[in-house]
Coordinates of C-alpha atoms and ligand atoms in Angstrom, one line a residue:
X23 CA -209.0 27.8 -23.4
X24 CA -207.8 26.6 -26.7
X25 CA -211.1 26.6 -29.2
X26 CA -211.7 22.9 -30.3
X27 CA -211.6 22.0 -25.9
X28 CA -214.2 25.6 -25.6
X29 CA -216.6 23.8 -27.7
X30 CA -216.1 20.2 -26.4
X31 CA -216.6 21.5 -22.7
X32 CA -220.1 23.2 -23.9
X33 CA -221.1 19.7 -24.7
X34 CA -221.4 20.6 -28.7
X35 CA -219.2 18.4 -30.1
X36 CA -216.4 16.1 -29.3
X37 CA -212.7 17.7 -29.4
X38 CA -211.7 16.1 -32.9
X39 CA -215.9 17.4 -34.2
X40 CA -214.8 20.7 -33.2
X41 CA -211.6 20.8 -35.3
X42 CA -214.0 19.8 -38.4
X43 CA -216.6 22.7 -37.4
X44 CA -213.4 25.4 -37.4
X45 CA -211.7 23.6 -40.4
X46 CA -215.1 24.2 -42.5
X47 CA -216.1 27.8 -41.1
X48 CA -218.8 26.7 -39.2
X49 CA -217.2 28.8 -36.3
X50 CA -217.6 32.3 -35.4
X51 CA -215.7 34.4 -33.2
X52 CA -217.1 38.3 -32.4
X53 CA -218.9 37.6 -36.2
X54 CA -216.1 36.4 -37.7
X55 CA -215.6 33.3 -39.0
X56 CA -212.8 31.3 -37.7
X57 CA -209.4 30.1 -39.7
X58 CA -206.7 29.6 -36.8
X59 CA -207.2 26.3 -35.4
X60 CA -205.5 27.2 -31.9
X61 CA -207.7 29.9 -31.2
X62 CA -207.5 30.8 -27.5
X63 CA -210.9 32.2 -26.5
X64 CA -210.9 35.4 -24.7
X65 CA -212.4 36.3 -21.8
X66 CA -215.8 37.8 -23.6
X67 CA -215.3 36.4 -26.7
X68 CA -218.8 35.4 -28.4
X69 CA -218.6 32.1 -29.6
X70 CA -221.3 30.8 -32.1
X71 CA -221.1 27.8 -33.8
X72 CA -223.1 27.6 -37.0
X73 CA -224.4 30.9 -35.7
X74 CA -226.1 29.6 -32.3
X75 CA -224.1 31.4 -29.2
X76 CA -221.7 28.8 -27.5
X77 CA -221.8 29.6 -24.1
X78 CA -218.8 29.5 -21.7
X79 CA -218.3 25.8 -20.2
X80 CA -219.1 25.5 -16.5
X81 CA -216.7 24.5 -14.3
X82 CA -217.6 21.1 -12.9
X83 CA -218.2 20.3 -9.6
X84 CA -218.8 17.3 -7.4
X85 CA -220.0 17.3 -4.0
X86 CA -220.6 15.1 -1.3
X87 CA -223.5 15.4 1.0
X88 CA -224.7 13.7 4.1
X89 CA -228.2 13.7 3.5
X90 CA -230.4 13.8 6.8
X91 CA -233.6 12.8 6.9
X92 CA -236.7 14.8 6.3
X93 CA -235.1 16.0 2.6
X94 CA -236.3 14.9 -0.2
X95 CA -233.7 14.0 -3.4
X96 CA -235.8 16.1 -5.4
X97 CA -235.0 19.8 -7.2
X98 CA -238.3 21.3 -6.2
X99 CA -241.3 19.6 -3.8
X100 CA -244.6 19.6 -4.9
X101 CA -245.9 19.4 -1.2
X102 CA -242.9 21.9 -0.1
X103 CA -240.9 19.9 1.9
X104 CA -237.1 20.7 2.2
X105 CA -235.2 19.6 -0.6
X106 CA -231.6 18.6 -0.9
X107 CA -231.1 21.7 -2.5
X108 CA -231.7 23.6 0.2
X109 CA -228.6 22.1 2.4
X110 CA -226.4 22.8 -0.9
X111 CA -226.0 26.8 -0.8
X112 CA -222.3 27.8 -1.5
X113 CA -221.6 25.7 -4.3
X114 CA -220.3 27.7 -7.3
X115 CA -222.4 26.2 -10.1
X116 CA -225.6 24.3 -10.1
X117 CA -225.5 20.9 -9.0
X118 CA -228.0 17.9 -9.0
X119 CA -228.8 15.1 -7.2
X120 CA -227.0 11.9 -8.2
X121 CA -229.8 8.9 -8.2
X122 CA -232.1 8.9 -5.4
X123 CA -232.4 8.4 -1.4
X124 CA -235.7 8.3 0.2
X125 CA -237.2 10.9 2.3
X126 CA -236.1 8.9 5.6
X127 CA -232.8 7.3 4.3
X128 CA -229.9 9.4 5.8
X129 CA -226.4 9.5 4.2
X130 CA -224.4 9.6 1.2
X131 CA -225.4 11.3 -1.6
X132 CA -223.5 13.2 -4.5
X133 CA -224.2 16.0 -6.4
X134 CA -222.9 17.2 -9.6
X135 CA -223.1 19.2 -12.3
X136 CA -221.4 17.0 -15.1
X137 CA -224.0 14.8 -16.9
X138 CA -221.4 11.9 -17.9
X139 CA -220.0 11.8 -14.6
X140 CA -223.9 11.3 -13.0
X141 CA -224.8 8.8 -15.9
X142 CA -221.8 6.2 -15.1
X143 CA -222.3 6.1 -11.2
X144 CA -226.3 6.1 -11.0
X145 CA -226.1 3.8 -13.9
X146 CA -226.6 -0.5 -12.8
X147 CA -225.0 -1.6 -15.4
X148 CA -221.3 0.0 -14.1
X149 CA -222.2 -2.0 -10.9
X150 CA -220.9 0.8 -8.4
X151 CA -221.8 -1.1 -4.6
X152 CA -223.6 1.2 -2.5
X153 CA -223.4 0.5 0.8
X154 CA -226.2 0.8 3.5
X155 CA -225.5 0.7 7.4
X156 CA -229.7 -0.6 8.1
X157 CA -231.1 -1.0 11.6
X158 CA -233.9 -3.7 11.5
X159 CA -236.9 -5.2 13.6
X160 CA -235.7 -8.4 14.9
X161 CA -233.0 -10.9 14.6
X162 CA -231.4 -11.9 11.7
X163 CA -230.7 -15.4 12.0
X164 CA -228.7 -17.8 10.2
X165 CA -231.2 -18.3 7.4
X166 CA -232.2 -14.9 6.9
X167 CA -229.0 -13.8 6.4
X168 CA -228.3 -16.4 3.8
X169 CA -231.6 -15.2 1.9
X170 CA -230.3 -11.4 2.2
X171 CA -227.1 -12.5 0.6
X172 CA -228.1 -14.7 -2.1
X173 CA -231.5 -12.7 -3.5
X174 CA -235.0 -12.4 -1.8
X175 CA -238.4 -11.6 -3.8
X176 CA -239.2 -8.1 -3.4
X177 CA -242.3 -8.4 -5.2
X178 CA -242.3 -9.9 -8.7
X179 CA -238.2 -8.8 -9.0
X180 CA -235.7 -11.2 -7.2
X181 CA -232.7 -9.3 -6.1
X182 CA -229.2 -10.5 -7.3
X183 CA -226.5 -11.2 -4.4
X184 CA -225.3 -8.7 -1.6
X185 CA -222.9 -8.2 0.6
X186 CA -224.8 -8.7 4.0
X187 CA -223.0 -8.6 7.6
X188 CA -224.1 -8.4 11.0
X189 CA -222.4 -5.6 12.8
X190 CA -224.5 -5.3 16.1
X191 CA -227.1 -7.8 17.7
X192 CA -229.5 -6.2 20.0
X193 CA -232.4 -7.6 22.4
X194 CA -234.8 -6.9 19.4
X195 CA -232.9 -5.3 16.8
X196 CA -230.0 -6.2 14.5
X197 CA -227.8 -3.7 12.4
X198 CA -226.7 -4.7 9.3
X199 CA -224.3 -3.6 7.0
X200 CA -225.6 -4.3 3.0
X201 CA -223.8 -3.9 -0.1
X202 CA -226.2 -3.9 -3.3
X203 CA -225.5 -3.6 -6.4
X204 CA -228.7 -2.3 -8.3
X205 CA -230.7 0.6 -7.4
X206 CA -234.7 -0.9 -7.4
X207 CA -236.9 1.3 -6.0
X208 CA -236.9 1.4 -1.6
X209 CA -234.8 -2.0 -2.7
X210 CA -233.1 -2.3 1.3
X211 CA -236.0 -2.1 3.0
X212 CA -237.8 -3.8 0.6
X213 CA -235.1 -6.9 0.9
X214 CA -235.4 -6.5 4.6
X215 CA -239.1 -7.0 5.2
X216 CA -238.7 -9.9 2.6
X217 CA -237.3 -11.8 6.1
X218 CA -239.7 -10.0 8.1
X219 CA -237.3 -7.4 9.8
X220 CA -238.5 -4.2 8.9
X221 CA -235.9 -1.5 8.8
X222 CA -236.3 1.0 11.7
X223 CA -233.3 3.6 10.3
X224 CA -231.3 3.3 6.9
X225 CA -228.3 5.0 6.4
X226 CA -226.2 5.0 3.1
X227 CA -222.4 4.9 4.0
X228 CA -220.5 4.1 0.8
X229 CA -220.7 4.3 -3.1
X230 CA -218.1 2.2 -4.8
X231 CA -214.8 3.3 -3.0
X232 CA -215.6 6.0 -1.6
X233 CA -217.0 6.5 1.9
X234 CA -218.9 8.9 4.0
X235 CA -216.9 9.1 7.0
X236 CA -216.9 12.0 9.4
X237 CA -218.9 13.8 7.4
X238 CA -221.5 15.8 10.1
X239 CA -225.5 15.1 8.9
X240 CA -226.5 18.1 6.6
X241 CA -222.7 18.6 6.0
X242 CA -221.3 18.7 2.4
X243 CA -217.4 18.7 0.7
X244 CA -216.2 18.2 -2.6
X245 CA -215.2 14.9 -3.5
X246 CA -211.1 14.9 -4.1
X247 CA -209.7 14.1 -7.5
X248 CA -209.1 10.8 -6.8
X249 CA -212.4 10.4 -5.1
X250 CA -214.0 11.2 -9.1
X251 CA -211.3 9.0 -10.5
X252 CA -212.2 6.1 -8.4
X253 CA -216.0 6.3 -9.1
X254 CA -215.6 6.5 -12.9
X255 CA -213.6 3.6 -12.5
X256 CA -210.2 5.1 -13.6
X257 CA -208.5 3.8 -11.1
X258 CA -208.8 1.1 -7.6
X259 CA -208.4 2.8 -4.6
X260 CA -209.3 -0.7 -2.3
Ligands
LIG15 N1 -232.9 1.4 -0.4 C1 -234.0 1.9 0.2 O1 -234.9 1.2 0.5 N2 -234.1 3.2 0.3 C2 -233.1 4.1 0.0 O2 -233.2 5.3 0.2 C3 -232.0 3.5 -0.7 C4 -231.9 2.2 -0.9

């Protein structure tokens, strides 16, 4: 890998930064201090630049994960519950949770290594949907659906409008599918005893574009290229 993308990739300095740390000797190579631009860095190679060690970028890697529930979206549990991290085990690198799903919310949940990447999609302000498949207490009616969709109080925060359908009305449940578009804390079943139907089982099913699918509970795969694309907003895939 040429030099100026070596030191980018480590999260140092942007590409063109780079070129300015080689250009003024700031950069060392095996001790000694840098004058080809187009360096290609050796397997081995000890890069420092202003004589701290550089160390080799990481590949990135994304994953997908159907979360069950039981796990917490934590790195470590104080009370030692099982962690996402646990279900996670032959990934090559070190991934983390991607914003946050309760210890009984099942479903979609990515993991990553690549801090930008994480920032844009748990960030509100991008406005990625996420999408919730939610069994409730009750039925929904009319009005309640309408207070779903335009924003309910969820204690001193009113939420802004969601995508709300009804996908299956039983005796004395109804399941709901719910697109939201910020990321309060236990906001769906917050929303949902707002009507007074308690959620019974929450499932997240989408984020953005991208969907969960067949993906078996406690199963993981990387998300594709386009998958990534999609979610940093590079390109429309629906
Ligand atoms: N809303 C919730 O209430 N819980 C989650 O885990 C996610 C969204």
């Amino acid at each position: 890998m040429r030099i100026n993308k070596y030191i980018a990739a480590s999260g140092i300095a942007s590409r063109r930064k780079a070129d300015e740390l080689i250009k003024n000797g700031n950069v060392r190579v095996n001790g000694t201090a840098l004058t080809e631009p187009g360096y290609e860095v050796a397997d081995g190679d000890v890069v420092e630049v202003n004589g701290t060690p550089v160390l080799p970028p990481e590949n990135k890697v994304y994953i997908l994960l159907n979360k069950p529930v039981g796990y917490v979206t934590t790195v470590k549990d104080e009370g030692g519950r099982p962690t996402v991290m646990d279900l996670v085990t032959e990934v090559e690198g070190r991934v983390f949770p991607v914003g946050r799903l309760d210890v009984n919310t099942s479903g979609m949940l990515i993991m990553t290594n690549d801090g930008d990447f994480a920032y844009r999609v748990a960030h509100p302000k991008h406005k990625l949907g996420k999408t919730y498949r939610v069994r409730v207490a009750g039925i929904v009616t009319r009005g309640k659906l309408d207070r779903l969709r335009k924003g309910v109080d969820i204690g001193g925060f009113v939420t802004s409008p969601a995508e709300v359908e009804i996908v299956k009305e039983l005796p004395k449940e109804t399941v709901l599918e719910i697109t939201i578009h910020e990321g309060k804390n236990r906001q769906v079943r917050k929303m949902c005893k707002a009507i007074d139907c308690p959620v019974r089982e929450l499932e997240r099913i989408a984020i953005g574009p991208v969907k969960i699918g067949r993906l078996a509970t406690g199963g993981y795969r990387k998300l594709t290229r386009q998958e990534i694309d999609a979610l940093m907003g590079k390109k429309q895939t629906r």
